Short mmCIF file of C-alpha atoms in Angstrom, two decimals:
data_model
loop_
_atom_site.label_atom_id
_atom_site.label_comp_id
_atom_site.label_asym_id
_atom_site.label_seq_id
_atom_site.Cartn_x
_atom_site.Cartn_y
_atom_site.Cartn_z
CA UNK A 18 99.79 -100.61 -63.64
CA UNK A 19 97.65 -100.12 -66.72
CA UNK A 20 99.41 -99.12 -69.91
CA UNK A 21 97.07 -96.41 -71.17
CA UNK A 22 98.29 -93.04 -72.47
CA UNK A 23 97.35 -89.95 -70.49
CA UNK A 24 95.96 -86.89 -72.23
CA UNK A 25 97.13 -84.62 -69.35
CA UNK A 26 100.19 -82.41 -69.27
CA UNK A 27 103.38 -84.18 -68.34
CA UNK A 28 104.36 -83.81 -64.71
CA UNK A 29 107.32 -81.56 -65.54
CA UNK A 30 105.30 -79.34 -67.83
CA UNK A 31 102.55 -79.00 -65.25
CA UNK A 32 105.01 -78.09 -62.52
CA UNK A 33 106.42 -75.43 -64.82
CA UNK A 34 103.03 -73.97 -65.54
CA UNK A 35 102.10 -73.98 -61.85
CA UNK A 36 105.38 -72.28 -61.00
CA UNK A 37 104.57 -69.56 -63.46
CA UNK A 38 101.03 -69.14 -62.21
CA UNK A 39 102.19 -66.26 -60.00
CA UNK A 40 102.21 -64.17 -63.18
CA UNK A 41 98.51 -64.77 -63.83
CA UNK A 42 96.53 -61.78 -64.91
CA UNK A 43 94.70 -60.40 -61.87
CA UNK A 44 90.93 -60.38 -62.28
CA UNK A 45 88.68 -57.96 -60.49
CA UNK A 46 86.00 -59.60 -58.36
CA UNK A 47 83.61 -57.26 -60.14
CA UNK A 48 84.68 -58.26 -63.67
CA UNK A 49 81.82 -57.82 -66.12
CA UNK A 50 82.92 -60.70 -68.35
CA UNK A 51 83.16 -64.40 -67.54
CA UNK A 52 85.04 -67.01 -69.53
CA UNK A 53 84.34 -70.71 -68.96
CA UNK A 54 86.24 -73.69 -70.36
CA UNK A 55 83.84 -76.48 -71.35
CA UNK A 56 84.97 -80.11 -71.46
CA UNK A 57 82.60 -81.28 -74.21
CA UNK A 58 81.56 -79.93 -77.58
CA UNK A 59 78.21 -78.27 -78.08
CA UNK A 60 77.09 -79.90 -81.30
CA UNK A 61 73.74 -78.17 -81.84
CA UNK A 62 72.08 -74.99 -80.60
CA UNK A 63 68.61 -76.27 -81.48
CA UNK A 64 67.14 -77.04 -78.02
CA UNK A 65 65.01 -79.92 -79.37
CA UNK A 66 67.45 -81.58 -81.77
CA UNK A 67 69.96 -83.70 -79.81
CA UNK A 68 69.33 -84.69 -76.21
CA UNK A 69 72.84 -84.79 -74.78
CA UNK A 70 74.12 -82.97 -71.70
CA UNK A 71 76.45 -80.39 -73.34
CA UNK A 72 73.66 -79.20 -75.63
CA UNK A 73 71.08 -79.16 -72.83
CA UNK A 74 73.41 -77.23 -70.52
CA UNK A 75 73.99 -74.53 -73.10
CA UNK A 76 70.31 -74.32 -74.04
CA UNK A 77 69.57 -73.52 -70.39
CA UNK A 78 71.27 -70.15 -70.90
CA UNK A 79 69.04 -69.10 -73.79
CA UNK A 80 65.79 -70.92 -72.98
CA UNK A 81 63.70 -71.91 -69.99
CA UNK A 82 61.59 -74.98 -69.26
CA UNK A 83 58.28 -75.05 -67.42
CA UNK A 84 60.02 -76.70 -64.47
CA UNK A 85 63.59 -76.08 -63.34
CA UNK A 86 65.98 -78.27 -61.34
CA UNK A 87 68.06 -76.94 -58.46
CA UNK A 88 71.65 -77.88 -57.64
CA UNK A 89 70.50 -80.88 -55.57
CA UNK A 90 68.24 -82.30 -58.28
CA UNK A 91 64.96 -81.03 -56.82
CA UNK A 92 62.18 -79.62 -58.99
CA UNK A 93 61.48 -75.90 -58.64
CA UNK A 94 59.31 -73.43 -60.58
CA UNK A 95 60.49 -72.26 -63.99
CA UNK A 96 58.17 -70.78 -66.59
CA UNK A 97 55.43 -72.51 -64.62
CA UNK A 98 54.95 -71.04 -61.16
CA UNK A 99 52.95 -74.05 -59.96
CA UNK A 100 51.46 -77.34 -61.09
CA UNK A 101 48.90 -79.81 -59.82
CA UNK A 102 47.24 -83.09 -60.77
CA UNK A 103 43.64 -82.27 -61.70
CA UNK A 104 42.89 -86.00 -61.89
CA UNK A 105 44.82 -89.21 -62.49
CA UNK A 106 45.64 -88.32 -66.11
CA UNK A 107 45.55 -84.51 -66.20
CA UNK A 108 48.16 -82.03 -65.01
CA UNK A 109 47.61 -78.28 -64.86
CA UNK A 110 50.45 -75.77 -65.10
CA UNK A 111 50.09 -72.12 -64.12
CA UNK A 112 52.42 -70.00 -66.25
CA UNK A 113 54.56 -67.12 -65.12
CA UNK A 114 53.14 -63.75 -66.12
CA UNK A 115 55.09 -60.84 -67.53
CA UNK A 116 57.85 -62.96 -69.10
CA UNK A 117 59.29 -61.62 -72.35
CA UNK A 118 61.20 -63.36 -75.10
CA UNK A 119 64.49 -61.80 -76.13
CA UNK A 120 62.75 -60.01 -79.01
CA UNK A 121 60.32 -58.36 -76.60
CA UNK A 122 57.30 -60.53 -77.41
CA UNK A 123 55.16 -62.00 -74.63
CA UNK A 124 55.51 -65.58 -73.43
CA UNK A 125 52.10 -67.33 -73.44
CA UNK A 126 50.47 -70.74 -73.45
CA UNK A 127 50.70 -70.86 -77.26
CA UNK A 128 54.48 -71.06 -76.98
CA UNK A 129 54.21 -73.94 -74.52
CA UNK A 130 51.93 -76.01 -76.76
CA UNK A 131 54.09 -75.35 -79.81
CA UNK A 132 57.27 -76.32 -77.92
CA UNK A 133 55.76 -79.60 -76.69
CA UNK A 134 54.69 -80.47 -80.24
CA UNK A 135 57.99 -79.58 -81.92
CA UNK A 136 60.26 -82.51 -80.84
CA UNK A 137 58.05 -85.03 -82.69
CA UNK A 138 58.40 -82.99 -85.87
CA UNK A 139 62.21 -83.26 -85.89
CA UNK A 140 62.21 -86.68 -87.50
CA UNK A 141 65.95 -86.50 -88.29
CA UNK A 142 66.97 -86.04 -84.65
CA UNK A 143 69.84 -88.38 -83.65
CA UNK A 144 68.83 -88.05 -79.98
CA UNK A 145 65.16 -87.08 -79.76
CA UNK A 146 63.38 -85.33 -76.89
CA UNK A 147 60.21 -87.28 -77.66
CA UNK A 148 60.68 -89.50 -74.59
CA UNK A 149 59.49 -86.48 -72.60
CA UNK A 150 56.47 -85.65 -74.77
CA UNK A 151 55.11 -88.98 -76.05
CA UNK A 152 53.03 -89.58 -72.93
CA UNK A 153 50.95 -86.46 -73.60
CA UNK A 154 47.86 -87.23 -75.70
CA UNK A 155 46.05 -83.92 -75.34
CA UNK A 156 47.01 -80.31 -74.65
CA UNK A 157 44.52 -77.62 -73.68
CA UNK A 158 44.93 -73.90 -73.24
CA UNK A 159 42.60 -72.92 -70.42
CA UNK A 160 43.65 -69.27 -70.68
CA UNK A 161 46.84 -67.49 -71.88
CA UNK A 162 48.60 -68.46 -68.63
CA UNK A 163 47.14 -71.89 -67.86
CA UNK A 164 47.69 -75.15 -69.74
CA UNK A 165 46.43 -78.65 -69.06
CA UNK A 166 48.26 -81.72 -70.29
CA UNK A 167 46.51 -85.08 -70.49
CA UNK A 168 48.21 -88.45 -70.60
CA UNK A 169 46.71 -91.69 -71.88
CA UNK A 170 47.21 -93.33 -68.48
CA UNK A 171 48.21 -92.13 -65.00
CA UNK A 172 51.75 -90.83 -65.25
CA UNK A 173 53.68 -89.72 -62.16
CA UNK A 174 56.83 -88.08 -63.54
CA UNK A 175 55.26 -85.66 -66.04
CA UNK A 176 56.57 -82.70 -64.07
CA UNK A 177 60.08 -84.14 -64.35
CA UNK A 178 59.56 -84.52 -68.10
CA UNK A 179 58.64 -80.85 -68.28
CA UNK A 180 62.05 -79.90 -66.89
CA UNK A 181 63.64 -81.39 -70.02
CA UNK A 182 61.70 -79.59 -72.77
CA UNK A 183 62.74 -76.02 -73.50
CA UNK A 184 60.12 -73.45 -74.46
CA UNK A 185 60.77 -71.63 -77.73
CA UNK A 186 58.94 -68.75 -79.34
CA UNK A 187 56.20 -70.05 -81.61
CA UNK A 188 56.37 -66.90 -83.71
CA UNK A 189 60.09 -67.37 -84.34
CA UNK A 190 60.43 -71.16 -84.43
CA UNK A 191 57.41 -72.35 -86.39
CA UNK A 192 59.14 -71.59 -89.70
CA UNK A 193 62.69 -72.14 -88.47
CA UNK A 194 64.96 -75.09 -89.17
CA UNK A 195 67.69 -76.56 -86.99
CA UNK A 196 70.15 -74.64 -89.19
CA UNK A 197 68.37 -71.41 -88.24
CA UNK A 198 68.96 -72.23 -84.58
CA UNK A 199 72.61 -73.07 -85.20
CA UNK A 200 73.13 -69.79 -87.04
CA UNK A 201 71.53 -67.89 -84.18
CA UNK A 202 68.64 -66.61 -86.28
CA UNK A 203 66.05 -68.57 -84.26
CA UNK A 204 67.80 -68.45 -80.86
CA UNK A 205 65.13 -66.34 -79.22
CA UNK A 206 64.29 -67.57 -75.75
CA UNK A 207 63.31 -66.29 -72.33
CA UNK A 208 66.56 -67.32 -70.62
CA UNK A 209 69.15 -65.31 -68.68
CA UNK A 210 71.33 -64.65 -71.74
CA UNK A 211 70.93 -63.60 -75.34
CA UNK A 212 72.90 -65.26 -78.12
CA UNK A 213 75.81 -63.32 -79.62
CA UNK A 214 77.96 -65.69 -81.68
CA UNK A 215 78.89 -69.33 -82.24
CA UNK A 216 82.16 -70.59 -83.72
CA UNK A 217 81.63 -74.33 -83.96
CA UNK A 218 84.13 -76.36 -81.99
CA UNK A 219 85.73 -73.22 -80.54
CA UNK A 220 83.45 -70.87 -78.59
CA UNK A 221 79.98 -69.52 -77.95
CA UNK A 222 79.36 -65.98 -76.75
CA UNK A 223 76.25 -64.69 -75.00
CA UNK A 224 75.20 -61.39 -73.46
CA UNK A 225 73.15 -60.72 -70.34
CA UNK A 226 69.37 -60.55 -70.72
CA UNK A 227 68.64 -57.34 -68.83
CA UNK A 228 64.97 -58.26 -68.50
CA UNK A 229 65.29 -61.85 -67.30
CA UNK A 230 62.42 -62.81 -65.01
CA UNK A 231 64.77 -64.66 -62.66
CA UNK A 232 67.01 -61.65 -61.99
CA UNK A 233 70.03 -60.26 -63.80
CA UNK A 234 73.18 -62.28 -64.14
CA UNK A 235 76.37 -60.89 -62.59
CA UNK A 236 78.01 -61.01 -66.03
CA UNK A 237 77.55 -58.64 -68.96
CA UNK A 238 79.13 -61.13 -71.33
CA UNK A 239 79.97 -64.83 -71.10
CA UNK A 240 82.31 -66.72 -73.40
CA UNK A 241 82.12 -70.51 -73.42
CA UNK A 242 85.43 -71.86 -74.69
CA UNK A 243 85.07 -75.41 -76.03
CA UNK A 244 88.30 -77.14 -74.95
CA UNK A 245 87.65 -80.88 -75.03
CA UNK A 246 91.25 -81.91 -74.33
CA UNK A 247 92.15 -81.82 -70.65
CA UNK A 248 95.67 -80.41 -70.95
CA UNK A 249 94.84 -77.24 -72.90
CA UNK A 250 91.71 -76.70 -70.78
CA UNK A 251 93.85 -76.74 -67.63
CA UNK A 252 96.47 -74.54 -69.27
CA UNK A 253 93.76 -72.01 -70.17
CA UNK A 254 92.78 -71.77 -66.51
CA UNK A 255 96.37 -71.48 -65.29
CA UNK A 256 97.21 -68.75 -67.81
CA UNK A 257 94.07 -66.73 -67.08
CA UNK A 258 92.54 -67.28 -70.52
CA UNK A 259 89.44 -68.64 -68.75
CA UNK A 260 88.07 -67.98 -65.27
CA UNK A 261 86.71 -71.46 -64.59
CA UNK A 262 86.72 -74.94 -66.09
CA UNK A 263 84.59 -78.04 -65.77
CA UNK A 264 85.95 -81.57 -66.02
CA UNK A 265 89.15 -80.90 -64.07
CA UNK A 266 91.87 -83.38 -65.15
CA UNK A 267 92.05 -86.04 -62.46
CA UNK A 268 95.84 -86.30 -62.35
CA UNK A 269 96.20 -82.57 -61.73
CA UNK A 270 93.48 -82.06 -59.14
CA UNK A 271 95.67 -82.57 -56.07
CA UNK A 272 98.32 -80.18 -57.39
CA UNK A 273 95.74 -77.51 -58.12
CA UNK A 274 94.30 -77.87 -54.62
CA UNK A 275 97.65 -76.76 -53.25
CA UNK A 276 97.58 -73.55 -55.28
CA UNK A 277 95.92 -70.72 -53.36
CA UNK A 278 94.97 -68.95 -56.60
CA UNK A 279 92.22 -71.51 -57.28
CA UNK A 280 89.20 -72.95 -55.56
CA UNK A 281 86.96 -75.94 -56.29
CA UNK A 282 83.35 -77.02 -56.38
CA UNK A 283 82.75 -80.79 -56.30
CA UNK A 284 79.87 -83.22 -55.96
CA UNK A 285 79.06 -86.82 -56.81
CA UNK A 286 77.01 -86.51 -59.95
CA UNK A 287 73.89 -88.13 -61.28
CA UNK A 288 75.91 -89.69 -64.08
CA UNK A 289 76.47 -93.43 -64.27
CA UNK A 290 79.03 -94.71 -66.77
CA UNK A 291 78.14 -98.12 -68.21
CA UNK A 292 78.44 -100.41 -71.21
CA UNK A 293 75.69 -100.97 -73.75
CA UNK A 294 75.97 -104.42 -75.35
CA UNK A 295 74.38 -105.44 -78.65
CA UNK A 296 71.90 -108.19 -77.74
CA UNK A 297 70.52 -108.92 -81.19
CA UNK A 298 70.39 -112.60 -82.12
CA UNK A 299 72.21 -112.36 -85.43
CA UNK A 300 75.91 -111.64 -86.05
CA UNK A 301 77.24 -108.50 -84.40
CA UNK A 302 79.49 -106.29 -86.50
CA UNK A 303 82.47 -106.09 -84.14
CA UNK A 304 82.41 -109.64 -82.78
CA UNK A 305 84.48 -112.27 -84.60
CA UNK A 306 86.54 -115.35 -83.92
CA UNK A 307 90.19 -114.72 -83.11
CA UNK A 308 91.12 -115.06 -86.77
CA UNK A 309 88.78 -112.20 -87.66
CA UNK A 310 85.99 -114.32 -89.15
CA UNK A 311 82.42 -113.22 -88.30
CA UNK A 312 80.64 -115.52 -85.87
CA UNK A 313 77.32 -117.04 -87.00
CA UNK A 314 75.58 -115.85 -83.85
CA UNK A 315 76.15 -113.04 -81.40
CA UNK A 316 77.82 -114.13 -78.12
CA UNK A 317 76.61 -110.95 -76.43
CA UNK A 318 73.02 -112.16 -76.75
CA UNK A 319 73.86 -114.79 -74.11
CA UNK A 320 73.41 -113.49 -70.55
CA UNK A 321 76.33 -115.66 -69.41
CA UNK A 322 78.68 -113.79 -71.74
CA UNK A 323 77.41 -110.43 -70.53
CA UNK A 324 77.86 -111.58 -66.94
CA UNK A 325 81.39 -112.77 -67.76
CA UNK A 326 82.23 -109.33 -69.13
CA UNK A 327 80.92 -107.75 -65.93
CA UNK A 328 82.91 -110.12 -63.69
CA UNK A 329 86.08 -109.44 -65.68
CA UNK A 330 86.08 -105.75 -64.70
CA UNK A 331 87.89 -104.71 -61.53
CA UNK A 332 85.81 -101.63 -60.74
CA UNK A 333 87.75 -100.70 -57.63
CA UNK A 334 91.02 -100.63 -59.58
CA UNK A 335 89.29 -98.70 -62.36
CA UNK A 336 88.08 -96.07 -59.89
CA UNK A 337 91.37 -95.80 -57.99
CA UNK A 338 93.77 -95.83 -60.92
CA UNK A 339 92.08 -94.85 -64.14
CA UNK A 340 89.61 -92.44 -62.52
CA UNK A 341 92.17 -91.46 -59.85
CA UNK A 342 89.54 -91.41 -57.13
CA UNK A 343 87.00 -89.19 -58.90
CA UNK A 344 84.34 -91.90 -59.04
CA UNK A 345 82.72 -94.69 -57.03
CA UNK A 346 82.00 -98.22 -58.33
CA UNK A 347 78.46 -98.66 -59.64
CA UNK A 348 75.92 -101.36 -58.94
CA UNK A 349 72.90 -99.45 -60.30
CA UNK A 350 71.96 -97.63 -63.46
CA UNK A 351 71.23 -94.50 -61.39
CA UNK A 352 73.45 -92.80 -58.84
CA UNK A 353 73.12 -93.02 -55.03
CA UNK A 354 70.50 -90.62 -53.73
CA UNK A 355 68.51 -90.63 -56.96
CA UNK A 356 64.86 -91.72 -56.74
CA UNK A 357 64.74 -95.47 -57.46
CA UNK A 358 68.32 -96.30 -56.48
CA UNK A 359 68.30 -99.91 -55.23
CA UNK A 360 70.52 -100.39 -52.16
CA UNK A 361 70.06 -104.17 -52.37
CA UNK A 362 72.10 -104.33 -55.58
CA UNK A 363 75.79 -104.87 -54.93
CA UNK A 364 78.81 -104.00 -57.03
CA UNK A 365 79.83 -106.99 -59.17
CA UNK A 366 82.79 -108.75 -57.55
CA UNK A 367 85.95 -108.93 -59.62
CA UNK A 368 86.19 -112.61 -60.59
CA UNK A 369 88.22 -113.34 -63.75
CA UNK A 370 88.22 -117.09 -63.14
CA UNK A 371 84.45 -117.07 -62.74
CA UNK A 372 84.24 -115.07 -65.95
CA UNK A 373 86.24 -117.68 -67.84
CA UNK A 374 83.94 -120.44 -66.56
CA UNK A 375 80.88 -118.53 -67.75
CA UNK A 376 82.41 -118.10 -71.21
CA UNK A 377 83.08 -121.85 -71.37
CA UNK A 378 79.51 -122.61 -70.29
CA UNK A 379 78.25 -120.34 -73.06
CA UNK A 380 80.30 -122.25 -75.64
CA UNK A 381 83.33 -119.94 -75.86
CA UNK A 382 86.06 -121.72 -73.85
CA UNK A 383 88.75 -119.96 -75.90
CA UNK A 384 86.93 -116.65 -75.98
CA UNK A 385 86.43 -114.60 -79.14
CA UNK A 386 87.54 -111.26 -80.62
CA UNK A 387 85.77 -107.99 -79.89
CA UNK A 388 86.15 -104.30 -80.62
CA UNK A 389 84.74 -101.95 -77.99
CA UNK A 390 83.90 -98.31 -78.67
CA UNK A 391 83.68 -95.12 -76.68
CA UNK A 392 84.03 -91.35 -76.94
CA UNK A 393 87.37 -89.66 -76.33
CA UNK A 394 86.12 -86.21 -75.33
CA UNK A 395 82.95 -86.58 -73.28
CA UNK A 396 83.35 -88.28 -69.87
CA UNK A 397 86.13 -88.06 -67.29
CA UNK A 398 89.10 -90.06 -68.66
CA UNK A 399 86.74 -91.77 -71.12
CA UNK A 400 89.40 -93.01 -73.52
CA UNK A 401 91.48 -94.40 -70.65
CA UNK A 402 88.41 -96.14 -69.23
CA UNK A 403 87.83 -97.93 -72.54
CA UNK A 404 91.51 -98.92 -72.74
CA UNK A 405 91.50 -100.22 -69.17
CA UNK A 406 88.38 -102.33 -69.68
CA UNK A 407 89.91 -103.78 -72.85
CA UNK A 408 92.88 -105.00 -70.79
CA UNK A 409 90.53 -106.65 -68.29
CA UNK A 410 88.67 -108.45 -71.10
CA UNK A 411 91.89 -109.62 -72.72
CA UNK A 412 92.76 -111.38 -69.45
CA UNK A 413 89.70 -113.65 -69.67
CA UNK A 414 90.30 -114.61 -73.30
CA UNK A 415 88.22 -111.98 -75.08
CA UNK A 416 90.71 -110.56 -77.57
CA UNK A 417 89.75 -106.90 -77.34
CA UNK A 418 90.56 -103.90 -79.52
CA UNK A 419 89.62 -100.30 -78.81
CA UNK A 420 88.23 -97.57 -81.04
CA UNK A 421 87.39 -94.16 -79.60
CA UNK A 422 85.86 -91.27 -81.47
CA UNK A 423 84.95 -87.62 -80.92
CA UNK A 424 81.52 -87.23 -79.38
CA UNK A 425 80.07 -85.60 -82.49
CA UNK A 426 80.85 -88.73 -84.51
CA UNK A 427 80.48 -91.35 -81.79
CA UNK A 428 76.89 -90.73 -80.71
CA UNK A 429 75.49 -90.82 -84.23
CA UNK A 430 77.15 -94.15 -84.96
CA UNK A 431 76.24 -95.68 -81.60
CA UNK A 432 72.59 -94.70 -81.91
CA UNK A 433 72.52 -96.18 -85.40
CA UNK A 434 73.51 -99.55 -83.89
CA UNK A 435 76.90 -99.69 -85.57
CA UNK A 436 78.82 -100.89 -82.49
CA UNK A 437 78.81 -104.15 -80.55
CA UNK A 438 79.88 -102.75 -77.18
CA UNK A 439 79.70 -99.01 -76.54
CA UNK A 440 80.33 -96.74 -73.57
CA UNK A 441 77.53 -94.45 -72.40
CA UNK A 442 77.12 -92.06 -69.50
CA UNK A 443 73.61 -91.19 -68.35
CA UNK A 444 72.22 -88.96 -65.66
CA UNK A 445 68.64 -88.85 -64.47
CA UNK A 446 66.69 -87.58 -61.49
CA UNK A 447 64.41 -90.64 -61.30
CA UNK A 448 65.13 -94.34 -61.74
CA UNK A 449 61.97 -95.19 -63.67
CA UNK A 450 62.61 -92.22 -65.92
CA UNK A 451 66.08 -93.51 -66.82
CA UNK A 452 65.03 -97.16 -67.07
CA UNK A 453 62.32 -96.27 -69.57
CA UNK A 454 64.91 -94.61 -71.79
CA UNK A 455 67.84 -96.99 -71.35
CA UNK A 456 66.39 -100.51 -71.01
CA UNK A 457 62.74 -100.18 -72.01
CA UNK A 458 61.84 -102.06 -75.19
CA UNK A 459 62.46 -99.58 -78.03
CA UNK A 460 59.23 -98.13 -79.38
CA UNK A 461 59.27 -95.05 -81.60
CA UNK A 462 55.61 -94.32 -80.95
CA UNK A 463 55.90 -94.22 -77.16
CA UNK A 464 59.48 -92.93 -76.99
CA UNK A 465 60.59 -95.89 -74.85
CA UNK A 466 64.13 -97.16 -75.31
CA UNK A 467 65.30 -94.10 -77.21
CA UNK A 468 68.85 -94.64 -75.83
CA UNK A 469 68.64 -98.45 -75.61
CA UNK A 470 71.56 -99.04 -77.95
CA UNK A 471 71.76 -102.75 -77.12
CA UNK A 472 68.08 -103.32 -78.05
CA UNK A 473 67.49 -105.12 -74.75
CA UNK A 474 63.88 -106.22 -74.28
CA UNK A 475 62.15 -107.88 -71.35
CA UNK A 476 58.34 -107.60 -71.04
CA UNK A 477 58.56 -108.14 -67.27
CA UNK A 478 60.93 -105.19 -66.92
CA UNK A 479 58.68 -103.07 -69.14
CA UNK A 480 55.70 -103.93 -66.95
CA UNK A 481 57.50 -102.89 -63.77
CA UNK A 482 58.66 -99.63 -65.33
CA UNK A 483 55.14 -98.91 -66.54
CA UNK A 484 53.74 -99.62 -63.07
CA UNK A 485 56.27 -97.25 -61.55
CA UNK A 486 55.56 -94.45 -64.03
CA UNK A 487 51.81 -94.82 -63.47
CA UNK A 488 52.01 -94.67 -59.69
CA UNK A 489 50.94 -91.51 -57.90
CA UNK A 490 51.92 -93.01 -54.55
CA UNK A 491 55.63 -92.19 -54.29
CA UNK A 492 56.42 -95.18 -52.08
CA UNK A 493 54.83 -97.67 -54.47
CA UNK A 494 56.37 -95.88 -57.44
CA UNK A 495 59.88 -96.20 -56.03
CA UNK A 496 59.35 -99.85 -55.11
CA UNK A 497 58.38 -100.66 -58.69
CA UNK A 498 61.40 -98.73 -59.98
CA UNK A 499 63.77 -100.66 -57.70
CA UNK A 500 62.28 -103.99 -58.78
CA UNK A 501 62.62 -103.03 -62.46
CA UNK A 502 66.27 -102.11 -61.95
CA UNK A 503 66.99 -105.37 -60.14
CA UNK A 504 65.45 -107.46 -62.91
CA UNK A 505 67.15 -105.55 -65.73
CA UNK A 506 70.55 -105.83 -64.08
CA UNK A 507 70.02 -109.52 -63.36
CA UNK A 508 69.77 -109.80 -67.16
CA UNK A 509 72.87 -107.59 -67.56
CA UNK A 510 70.80 -105.31 -69.76
CA UNK A 511 73.75 -102.96 -69.33
CA UNK A 512 77.04 -103.36 -67.43
CA UNK A 513 77.49 -100.53 -64.89
CA UNK A 514 81.02 -99.24 -64.27
CA UNK A 515 81.05 -96.19 -61.99
CA UNK A 516 79.37 -92.99 -60.86
CA UNK A 517 81.65 -90.06 -61.58
CA UNK A 518 82.27 -86.94 -59.54
CA UNK A 519 81.65 -83.53 -61.05
CA UNK A 520 84.43 -81.03 -60.38
CA UNK A 521 84.85 -77.37 -61.29
CA UNK A 522 88.04 -75.33 -60.79
CA UNK A 523 87.71 -71.57 -60.43
CA UNK A 524 90.08 -68.62 -60.13
CA UNK A 525 90.20 -66.97 -56.75
CA UNK A 526 87.35 -64.50 -56.33
CA UNK A 527 84.68 -66.72 -57.91
CA UNK A 528 82.24 -69.17 -56.35
CA UNK A 529 80.00 -71.84 -57.85
CA UNK A 530 77.53 -74.26 -56.28
CA UNK A 531 78.36 -77.78 -57.49
CA UNK A 532 75.40 -79.42 -59.23
CA UNK A 533 74.28 -83.03 -59.11
CA UNK A 534 73.40 -82.85 -62.80
CA UNK A 535 76.97 -81.73 -63.72
CA UNK A 536 75.65 -78.76 -65.68
CA UNK A 537 77.74 -75.62 -65.87
CA UNK A 538 75.49 -72.56 -65.67
CA UNK A 539 77.13 -69.16 -66.12
CA UNK A 540 74.35 -67.41 -64.20
CA UNK A 541 75.18 -69.49 -61.13
CA UNK A 542 78.77 -68.22 -60.94
CA UNK A 543 79.10 -65.27 -58.59
CA UNK A 544 81.90 -63.00 -57.39
CA UNK A 545 82.90 -63.78 -53.81
#
């Protein structure tokens, strides 16, 4: 058994809470208010500031994009009712008429152009949205409800990009700062809810937009409770303080399933959990000899060392024990079913002896010392995952320490290149889309590699990704994407761990359609 500490309630305490659950406050199926327990902090309300899932999920309540994504990851109309390729480099979007911003002003093409320009102006963004806008070299307003976007070269997934950029009000946002969004002053969108209040690290409250173009929500008011620790989040559900939670604690799922007062929504998600490894040639900050002395060169820059790390990890044990069955071992950067998933890639076999031989071949027969980093409040059992992998690495002679941090601190440091080995979870609806961001050679001008923490670079991989992105033939495009993934993973550009399941627990009387993208949308909860 692995010696990690659980963050869940003790078994006795949980049994006690479950026994008392008969005294839960009874909710009417027609309740006007909805309270949701979120598993990750919302660090910014500016929809263009930090491209991480908790922020994007919340922004979807206040703002809309041109293109929306349904529960199965398919593109559907949003603020654009239709789109078409005018030619190989030009896309035309027809905008929805009659849409109003929360302040009553009309939504027009001017707001679209402004919103597509804004991400590049946020030069202090720790997680920019520019990967979705850099391909656009020209924007044209044909009329107030038609825009044309031109790319420098043929670019297949532009419509997917447009699902990731929220449309803000030009009138409100052109003089607004990120602080104005965080205060609520600039939170004027076209989405299903209007902003009410934000208490950082605690809760966000929104009210129903009575004039939403997509139809009224069932809820007059929604409170998002930010409860990053699993035990109190579960306790909030059991006590009736919240009506639903995301990120159900794995150890408690089976017990909850036996309680008739709750129901579940579950689906394998788009999210792959993997390791980013610093591949720079010089010394790496958290790699030393076993006495703590910095090494003159970085072992992680050697593909044999990266392969050894991969072989050292028993993914099946990780999934069964640490993840308690709420994941499947990963062989790809993208999840099964996602465009570009390569079935020919197989999960790395657990081979500690082979890993030791690879370390010896690379010149490290006695291993070295390493500190690995991860968040402790973002992914399912993230801290335990880091601890478990550290134990695997210790067994092959890599003396491994663990440091985990809150998401709000962790991402900024990881993106700044401060760590040698760092845990990342990424979800995407297209393989080439994700490869461009995660393993493409970093380039601030093109937006490639914006989440390539390890600074991996392979011109052959870049060429395949570019060929995929430029293909209008979907069959050829996917073939290029699969080849790019195979080559990048042959290099161990990243080390995949698992694809996690997304699980929601709800009080009786509620229903929710589980989403591939893991997002929790209040307007998609309904009374039964």
